[in-house]
Amino acid sequence: MEVILKEDVVKLGHRGDVVKVADGYGRNYLLPGKLAIEATAANKAVIDQMKASAVRKSVKEKGAAEDLAKQISAVELTFERKVGENEQLFGSVTSGDIAQGLEAQGFTVDRRKISLEEPLRSLGEFHVPVKLYREVTAHVKVTIKSDAPDEVAAAPAA
C-alpha cells in the first residue's frame, strides 16, 4: 500500500513523502491516526501543495528552534543533592529534573528532547544536549552540588 505522509513518522519518512507500507500498518495505524492519506491520483495532485506548505512550516519552525537554542544555551541550571562517600549522589538528576529546571527559567521543553543517555549521578558540571529540531541542538550547562553545608571545608580553617 502506498501512502502520503501528513506528518513526520519516526523511521518511516517526513511530511509529504510517498512511502510504501504494509497494508495493516497503513490501514490500522497511519490512516486512522491522520498521519497519512492514501496515495491516489487525486491525492498525488494535492501533494505539491502539501510539500510547499511543509517547507514553509519547516523553515518557520527551524527559525524558532534556532532562536530558542540561543536562549537555552545561555542557561545554567544548578541542582543540590544529598551526597554520600566518594561524592556519589544518593539520587540522580534526570531529564525530567532538567526539564523542570528549564520550565522554572521560562522555557517549555519536553523531557524526551533532552538527550541524556543515563541520569547524572555525580557532582560536577555537565553539558547536556537538548534536541529542539531536526538539525538544531542546544547545550544546557548543568551543575550538581552537594546540599550539605561545607563542614569539611570549615574544619581545616579552624
mmCIF file with all atom_site columns, C-alpha atoms in Angstrom:
data_model
loop_
_atom_site.group_PDB
_atom_site.id
_atom_site.type_symbol
_atom_site.label_atom_id
_atom_site.label_alt_id
_atom_site.label_comp_id
_atom_site.label_asym_id
_atom_site.label_entity_id
_atom_site.label_seq_id
_atom_site.pdbx_PDB_ins_code
_atom_site.Cartn_x
_atom_site.Cartn_y
_atom_site.Cartn_z
_atom_site.occupancy
_atom_site.B_iso_or_equiv
_atom_site.pdbx_formal_charge
_atom_site.auth_seq_id
_atom_site.auth_comp_id
_atom_site.auth_asym_id
_atom_site.auth_atom_id
_atom_site.pdbx_PDB_model_num
ATOM 1   C CA . MET A 1 1   ? 0.000  0.000  0.000  1.00 0.00 ? 1   MET A CA 1
ATOM 2   C CA . GLU A 1 2   ? 1.308  3.464  -0.882 1.00 0.00 ? 2   GLU A CA 1
ATOM 3   C CA . VAL A 1 3   ? 0.505  6.388  1.396  1.00 0.00 ? 3   VAL A CA 1
ATOM 4   C CA . ILE A 1 4   ? 1.377  10.079 1.537  1.00 0.00 ? 4   ILE A CA 1
ATOM 5   C CA . LEU A 1 5   ? 2.607  11.129 4.984  1.00 0.00 ? 5   LEU A CA 1
ATOM 6   C CA . LYS A 1 6   ? 0.811  14.124 6.506  1.00 0.00 ? 6   LYS A CA 1
ATOM 7   C CA . GLU A 1 7   ? 3.188  14.267 9.491  1.00 0.00 ? 7   GLU A CA 1
ATOM 8   C CA . ASP A 1 8   ? 6.740  13.136 10.217 1.00 0.00 ? 8   ASP A CA 1
ATOM 9   C CA . VAL A 1 9   ? 6.742  9.474  11.268 1.00 0.00 ? 9   VAL A CA 1
ATOM 10  C CA . VAL A 1 10  ? 9.844  8.129  13.009 1.00 0.00 ? 10  VAL A CA 1
ATOM 11  C CA . LYS A 1 11  ? 11.760 5.533  10.967 1.00 0.00 ? 11  LYS A CA 1
ATOM 12  C CA . LEU A 1 12  ? 9.332  5.925  8.052  1.00 0.00 ? 12  LEU A CA 1
ATOM 13  C CA . GLY A 1 13  ? 9.617  9.369  6.499  1.00 0.00 ? 13  GLY A CA 1
ATOM 14  C CA . HIS A 1 14  ? 8.884  13.065 6.618  1.00 0.00 ? 14  HIS A CA 1
ATOM 15  C CA . ARG A 1 15  ? 5.763  15.079 5.904  1.00 0.00 ? 15  ARG A CA 1
ATOM 16  C CA . GLY A 1 16  ? 4.839  14.901 2.201  1.00 0.00 ? 16  GLY A CA 1
ATOM 17  C CA . ASP A 1 17  ? 6.801  11.732 1.387  1.00 0.00 ? 17  ASP A CA 1
ATOM 18  C CA . VAL A 1 18  ? 5.163  8.944  -0.598 1.00 0.00 ? 18  VAL A CA 1
ATOM 19  C CA . VAL A 1 19  ? 6.076  5.681  1.112  1.00 0.00 ? 19  VAL A CA 1
ATOM 20  C CA . LYS A 1 20  ? 5.180  2.045  0.658  1.00 0.00 ? 20  LYS A CA 1
ATOM 21  C CA . VAL A 1 21  ? 3.946  0.367  3.860  1.00 0.00 ? 21  VAL A CA 1
ATOM 22  C CA . ALA A 1 22  ? 2.316  -2.902 4.836  1.00 0.00 ? 22  ALA A CA 1
ATOM 23  C CA . ASP A 1 23  ? -1.454 -2.894 4.333  1.00 0.00 ? 23  ASP A CA 1
ATOM 24  C CA . GLY A 1 24  ? -2.219 -3.442 8.022  1.00 0.00 ? 24  GLY A CA 1
ATOM 25  C CA . TYR A 1 25  ? 0.163  -0.713 9.204  1.00 0.00 ? 25  TYR A CA 1
ATOM 26  C CA . GLY A 1 26  ? -1.383 1.803  6.832  1.00 0.00 ? 26  GLY A CA 1
ATOM 27  C CA . ARG A 1 27  ? -4.996 0.768  7.399  1.00 0.00 ? 27  ARG A CA 1
ATOM 28  C CA . ASN A 1 28  ? -4.825 0.309  11.187 1.00 0.00 ? 28  ASN A CA 1
ATOM 29  C CA . TYR A 1 29  ? -2.329 2.961  12.300 1.00 0.00 ? 29  TYR A CA 1
ATOM 30  C CA . LEU A 1 30  ? -1.411 5.625  9.743  1.00 0.00 ? 30  LEU A CA 1
ATOM 31  C CA . LEU A 1 31  ? -4.814 6.331  8.189  1.00 0.00 ? 31  LEU A CA 1
ATOM 32  C CA . PRO A 1 32  ? -6.965 6.367  11.395 1.00 0.00 ? 32  PRO A CA 1
ATOM 33  C CA . GLY A 1 33  ? -4.308 8.426  13.193 1.00 0.00 ? 33  GLY A CA 1
ATOM 34  C CA . LYS A 1 34  ? -4.471 11.033 10.400 1.00 0.00 ? 34  LYS A CA 1
ATOM 35  C CA . LEU A 1 35  ? -0.728 10.574 9.905  1.00 0.00 ? 35  LEU A CA 1
ATOM 36  C CA . ALA A 1 36  ? -1.141 9.671  6.232  1.00 0.00 ? 36  ALA A CA 1
ATOM 37  C CA . ILE A 1 37  ? -3.586 9.604  3.317  1.00 0.00 ? 37  ILE A CA 1
ATOM 38  C CA . GLU A 1 38  ? -3.846 7.022  0.549  1.00 0.00 ? 38  GLU A CA 1
ATOM 39  C CA . ALA A 1 39  ? -1.680 7.756  -2.473 1.00 0.00 ? 39  ALA A CA 1
ATOM 40  C CA . THR A 1 40  ? -4.422 8.005  -5.106 1.00 0.00 ? 40  THR A CA 1
ATOM 41  C CA . ALA A 1 41  ? -4.153 10.074 -8.289 1.00 0.00 ? 41  ALA A CA 1
ATOM 42  C CA . ALA A 1 42  ? -6.205 12.893 -6.766 1.00 0.00 ? 42  ALA A CA 1
ATOM 43  C CA . ASN A 1 43  ? -4.163 12.913 -3.561 1.00 0.00 ? 43  ASN A CA 1
ATOM 44  C CA . LYS A 1 44  ? -0.899 12.919 -5.520 1.00 0.00 ? 44  LYS A CA 1
ATOM 45  C CA . ALA A 1 45  ? -2.070 16.143 -7.181 1.00 0.00 ? 45  ALA A CA 1
ATOM 46  C CA . VAL A 1 46  ? -2.512 17.692 -3.735 1.00 0.00 ? 46  VAL A CA 1
ATOM 47  C CA . ILE A 1 47  ? 0.950  16.557 -2.593 1.00 0.00 ? 47  ILE A CA 1
ATOM 48  C CA . ASP A 1 48  ? 2.707  19.501 -4.273 1.00 0.00 ? 48  ASP A CA 1
ATOM 49  C CA . GLN A 1 49  ? 0.643  21.960 -2.245 1.00 0.00 ? 49  GLN A CA 1
ATOM 50  C CA . MET A 1 50  ? 1.348  19.983 0.921  1.00 0.00 ? 50  MET A CA 1
ATOM 51  C CA . LYS A 1 51  ? 5.095  19.949 0.229  1.00 0.00 ? 51  LYS A CA 1
ATOM 52  C CA . ALA A 1 52  ? 5.196  23.712 -0.344 1.00 0.00 ? 52  ALA A CA 1
ATOM 53  C CA . SER A 1 53  ? 3.250  24.251 2.863  1.00 0.00 ? 53  SER A CA 1
ATOM 54  C CA . ALA A 1 54  ? 5.530  21.828 4.710  1.00 0.00 ? 54  ALA A CA 1
ATOM 55  C CA . VAL A 1 55  ? 8.649  23.653 3.522  1.00 0.00 ? 55  VAL A CA 1
ATOM 56  C CA . ARG A 1 56  ? 7.279  26.997 4.717  1.00 0.00 ? 56  ARG A CA 1
ATOM 57  C CA . LYS A 1 57  ? 6.273  25.499 8.062  1.00 0.00 ? 57  LYS A CA 1
ATOM 58  C CA . SER A 1 58  ? 9.636  23.737 8.439  1.00 0.00 ? 58  SER A CA 1
ATOM 59  C CA . VAL A 1 59  ? 11.589 26.950 7.806  1.00 0.00 ? 59  VAL A CA 1
ATOM 60  C CA . LYS A 1 60  ? 9.455  28.799 10.354 1.00 0.00 ? 60  LYS A CA 1
ATOM 61  C CA . GLU A 1 61  ? 9.817  26.033 12.984 1.00 0.00 ? 61  GLU A CA 1
ATOM 62  C CA . LYS A 1 62  ? 13.578 25.777 12.410 1.00 0.00 ? 62  LYS A CA 1
ATOM 63  C CA . GLY A 1 63  ? 13.986 29.547 12.825 1.00 0.00 ? 63  GLY A CA 1
ATOM 64  C CA . ALA A 1 64  ? 12.026 29.474 16.076 1.00 0.00 ? 64  ALA A CA 1
ATOM 65  C CA . ALA A 1 65  ? 14.087 26.491 17.276 1.00 0.00 ? 65  ALA A CA 1
ATOM 66  C CA . GLU A 1 66  ? 17.366 28.299 16.482 1.00 0.00 ? 66  GLU A CA 1
ATOM 67  C CA . ASP A 1 67  ? 16.242 31.353 18.468 1.00 0.00 ? 67  ASP A CA 1
ATOM 68  C CA . LEU A 1 68  ? 15.239 29.121 21.386 1.00 0.00 ? 68  LEU A CA 1
ATOM 69  C CA . ALA A 1 69  ? 18.598 27.293 21.150 1.00 0.00 ? 69  ALA A CA 1
ATOM 70  C CA . LYS A 1 70  ? 20.499 30.579 21.566 1.00 0.00 ? 70  LYS A CA 1
ATOM 71  C CA . GLN A 1 71  ? 18.447 31.429 24.654 1.00 0.00 ? 71  GLN A CA 1
ATOM 72  C CA . ILE A 1 72  ? 18.710 27.948 26.184 1.00 0.00 ? 72  ILE A CA 1
ATOM 73  C CA . SER A 1 73  ? 22.486 27.763 25.602 1.00 0.00 ? 73  SER A CA 1
ATOM 74  C CA . ALA A 1 74  ? 22.910 30.736 27.941 1.00 0.00 ? 74  ALA A CA 1
ATOM 75  C CA . VAL A 1 75  ? 21.002 28.972 30.749 1.00 0.00 ? 75  VAL A CA 1
ATOM 76  C CA . GLU A 1 76  ? 22.855 27.367 33.645 1.00 0.00 ? 76  GLU A CA 1
ATOM 77  C CA . LEU A 1 77  ? 20.959 25.013 35.939 1.00 0.00 ? 77  LEU A CA 1
ATOM 78  C CA . THR A 1 78  ? 22.162 24.146 39.444 1.00 0.00 ? 78  THR A CA 1
ATOM 79  C CA . PHE A 1 79  ? 20.884 21.174 41.417 1.00 0.00 ? 79  PHE A CA 1
ATOM 80  C CA . GLU A 1 80  ? 21.639 20.391 45.045 1.00 0.00 ? 80  GLU A CA 1
ATOM 81  C CA . ARG A 1 81  ? 21.516 16.733 46.029 1.00 0.00 ? 81  ARG A CA 1
ATOM 82  C CA . LYS A 1 82  ? 22.479 14.600 49.022 1.00 0.00 ? 82  LYS A CA 1
ATOM 83  C CA . VAL A 1 83  ? 25.930 13.125 48.624 1.00 0.00 ? 83  VAL A CA 1
ATOM 84  C CA . GLY A 1 84  ? 27.479 10.011 50.136 1.00 0.00 ? 84  GLY A CA 1
ATOM 85  C CA . GLU A 1 85  ? 31.094 8.937  50.246 1.00 0.00 ? 85  GLU A CA 1
ATOM 86  C CA . ASN A 1 86  ? 33.251 9.394  47.127 1.00 0.00 ? 86  ASN A CA 1
ATOM 87  C CA . GLU A 1 87  ? 30.945 12.208 46.008 1.00 0.00 ? 87  GLU A CA 1
ATOM 88  C CA . GLN A 1 88  ? 28.282 9.785  44.756 1.00 0.00 ? 88  GLN A CA 1
ATOM 89  C CA . LEU A 1 89  ? 24.720 11.097 44.762 1.00 0.00 ? 89  LEU A CA 1
ATOM 90  C CA . PHE A 1 90  ? 22.030 9.257  46.705 1.00 0.00 ? 90  PHE A CA 1
ATOM 91  C CA . GLY A 1 91  ? 19.608 10.117 43.920 1.00 0.00 ? 91  GLY A CA 1
ATOM 92  C CA . SER A 1 92  ? 20.291 11.323 40.410 1.00 0.00 ? 92  SER A CA 1
ATOM 93  C CA . VAL A 1 93  ? 19.499 14.207 38.090 1.00 0.00 ? 93  VAL A CA 1
ATOM 94  C CA . THR A 1 94  ? 17.254 13.016 35.270 1.00 0.00 ? 94  THR A CA 1
ATOM 95  C CA . SER A 1 95  ? 15.975 14.560 32.058 1.00 0.00 ? 95  SER A CA 1
ATOM 96  C CA . GLY A 1 96  ? 12.704 15.274 33.918 1.00 0.00 ? 96  GLY A CA 1
ATOM 97  C CA . ASP A 1 97  ? 14.604 17.303 36.525 1.00 0.00 ? 97  ASP A CA 1
ATOM 98  C CA . ILE A 1 98  ? 16.361 19.271 33.789 1.00 0.00 ? 98  ILE A CA 1
ATOM 99  C CA . ALA A 1 99  ? 13.029 19.900 32.010 1.00 0.00 ? 99  ALA A CA 1
ATOM 100 C CA . GLN A 1 100 ? 11.543 21.221 35.282 1.00 0.00 ? 100 GLN A CA 1
ATOM 101 C CA . GLY A 1 101 ? 14.593 23.433 35.793 1.00 0.00 ? 101 GLY A CA 1
ATOM 102 C CA . LEU A 1 102 ? 14.205 24.849 32.295 1.00 0.00 ? 102 LEU A CA 1
ATOM 103 C CA . GLU A 1 103 ? 10.494 25.395 32.884 1.00 0.00 ? 103 GLU A CA 1
ATOM 104 C CA . ALA A 1 104 ? 11.292 27.342 36.072 1.00 0.00 ? 104 ALA A CA 1
ATOM 105 C CA . GLN A 1 105 ? 13.536 29.559 33.892 1.00 0.00 ? 105 GLN A CA 1
ATOM 106 C CA . GLY A 1 106 ? 10.634 30.142 31.481 1.00 0.00 ? 106 GLY A CA 1
ATOM 107 C CA . PHE A 1 107 ? 11.448 27.595 28.741 1.00 0.00 ? 107 PHE A CA 1
ATOM 108 C CA . THR A 1 108 ? 8.978  24.847 27.875 1.00 0.00 ? 108 THR A CA 1
ATOM 109 C CA . VAL A 1 109 ? 10.933 21.798 26.659 1.00 0.00 ? 109 VAL A CA 1
ATOM 110 C CA . ASP A 1 110 ? 9.643  18.242 26.503 1.00 0.00 ? 110 ASP A CA 1
ATOM 111 C CA . ARG A 1 111 ? 11.819 15.949 28.643 1.00 0.00 ? 111 ARG A CA 1
ATOM 112 C CA . ARG A 1 112 ? 12.084 13.487 25.753 1.00 0.00 ? 112 ARG A CA 1
ATOM 113 C CA . LYS A 1 113 ? 14.019 16.102 23.767 1.00 0.00 ? 113 LYS A CA 1
ATOM 114 C CA . ILE A 1 114 ? 16.732 16.191 26.426 1.00 0.00 ? 114 ILE A CA 1
ATOM 115 C CA . SER A 1 115 ? 19.411 13.781 25.205 1.00 0.00 ? 115 SER A CA 1
ATOM 116 C CA . LEU A 1 116 ? 20.597 12.335 28.483 1.00 0.00 ? 116 LEU A CA 1
ATOM 117 C CA . GLU A 1 117 ? 21.838 8.797  27.880 1.00 0.00 ? 117 GLU A CA 1
ATOM 118 C CA . GLU A 1 118 ? 21.704 7.964  31.594 1.00 0.00 ? 118 GLU A CA 1
ATOM 119 C CA . PRO A 1 119 ? 20.901 10.030 34.703 1.00 0.00 ? 119 PRO A CA 1
ATOM 120 C CA . LEU A 1 120 ? 23.685 12.168 36.175 1.00 0.00 ? 120 LEU A CA 1
ATOM 121 C CA . ARG A 1 121 ? 24.943 10.506 39.375 1.00 0.00 ? 121 ARG A CA 1
ATOM 122 C CA . SER A 1 122 ? 27.996 12.504 40.430 1.00 0.00 ? 122 SER A CA 1
ATOM 123 C CA . LEU A 1 123 ? 28.944 16.043 41.414 1.00 0.00 ? 123 LEU A CA 1
ATOM 124 C CA . GLY A 1 124 ? 30.311 18.437 38.827 1.00 0.00 ? 124 GLY A CA 1
ATOM 125 C CA . GLU A 1 125 ? 29.477 20.337 35.671 1.00 0.00 ? 125 GLU A CA 1
ATOM 126 C CA . PHE A 1 126 ? 27.839 18.696 32.685 1.00 0.00 ? 126 PHE A CA 1
ATOM 127 C CA . HIS A 1 127 ? 26.811 19.959 29.256 1.00 0.00 ? 127 HIS A CA 1
ATOM 128 C CA . VAL A 1 128 ? 23.528 18.283 28.348 1.00 0.00 ? 128 VAL A CA 1
ATOM 129 C CA . PRO A 1 129 ? 22.310 18.398 24.715 1.00 0.00 ? 129 PRO A CA 1
ATOM 130 C CA . VAL A 1 130 ? 18.686 19.370 24.055 1.00 0.00 ? 130 VAL A CA 1
ATOM 131 C CA . LYS A 1 131 ? 17.428 18.419 20.586 1.00 0.00 ? 131 LYS A CA 1
ATOM 132 C CA . LEU A 1 132 ? 14.950 21.152 19.662 1.00 0.00 ? 132 LEU A CA 1
ATOM 133 C CA . TYR A 1 133 ? 14.512 20.383 15.955 1.00 0.00 ? 133 TYR A CA 1
ATOM 134 C CA . ARG A 1 134 ? 15.980 18.072 13.305 1.00 0.00 ? 134 ARG A CA 1
ATOM 135 C CA . GLU A 1 135 ? 19.298 19.918 12.915 1.00 0.00 ? 135 GLU A CA 1
ATOM 136 C CA . VAL A 1 136 ? 19.033 22.248 15.934 1.00 0.00 ? 136 VAL A CA 1
ATOM 137 C CA . THR A 1 137 ? 20.586 21.203 19.239 1.00 0.00 ? 137 THR A CA 1
ATOM 138 C CA . ALA A 1 138 ? 21.258 23.426 22.254 1.00 0.00 ? 138 ALA A CA 1
ATOM 139 C CA . HIS A 1 139 ? 23.540 22.599 25.184 1.00 0.00 ? 139 HIS A CA 1
ATOM 140 C CA . VAL A 1 140 ? 22.478 23.351 28.760 1.00 0.00 ? 140 VAL A CA 1
ATOM 141 C CA . LYS A 1 141 ? 25.110 23.689 31.458 1.00 0.00 ? 141 LYS A CA 1
ATOM 142 C CA . VAL A 1 142 ? 24.066 21.599 34.473 1.00 0.00 ? 142 VAL A CA 1
ATOM 143 C CA . THR A 1 143 ? 25.935 21.921 37.781 1.00 0.00 ? 143 THR A CA 1
ATOM 144 C CA . ILE A 1 144 ? 25.357 19.419 40.571 1.00 0.00 ? 144 ILE A CA 1
ATOM 145 C CA . LYS A 1 145 ? 26.398 20.455 44.081 1.00 0.00 ? 145 LYS A CA 1
ATOM 146 C CA . SER A 1 146 ? 26.174 18.882 47.499 1.00 0.00 ? 146 SER A CA 1
ATOM 147 C CA . ASP A 1 147 ? 23.292 20.147 49.641 1.00 0.00 ? 147 ASP A CA 1
ATOM 148 C CA . ALA A 1 148 ? 25.265 19.553 52.867 1.00 0.00 ? 148 ALA A CA 1
ATOM 149 C CA . PRO A 1 149 ? 26.923 22.599 54.486 1.00 0.00 ? 149 PRO A CA 1
ATOM 150 C CA . ASP A 1 150 ? 30.641 22.764 53.814 1.00 0.00 ? 150 ASP A CA 1
ATOM 151 C CA . GLU A 1 151 ? 31.661 21.320 57.201 1.00 0.00 ? 151 GLU A CA 1
ATOM 152 C CA . VAL A 1 152 ? 34.709 19.599 55.718 1.00 0.00 ? 152 VAL A CA 1
ATOM 153 C CA . ALA A 1 153 ? 35.970 22.873 54.232 1.00 0.00 ? 153 ALA A CA 1
ATOM 154 C CA . ALA A 1 154 ? 35.416 24.766 57.519 1.00 0.00 ? 154 ALA A CA 1
ATOM 155 C CA . ALA A 1 155 ? 37.252 22.180 59.687 1.00 0.00 ? 155 ALA A CA 1
ATOM 156 C CA . PRO A 1 156 ? 40.837 22.742 58.371 1.00 0.00 ? 156 PRO A CA 1
ATOM 157 C CA . ALA A 1 157 ? 40.470 26.529 58.661 1.00 0.00 ? 157 ALA A CA 1
ATOM 158 C CA . ALA A 1 158 ? 39.693 26.310 62.406 1.00 0.00 ? 158 ALA A CA 1
#
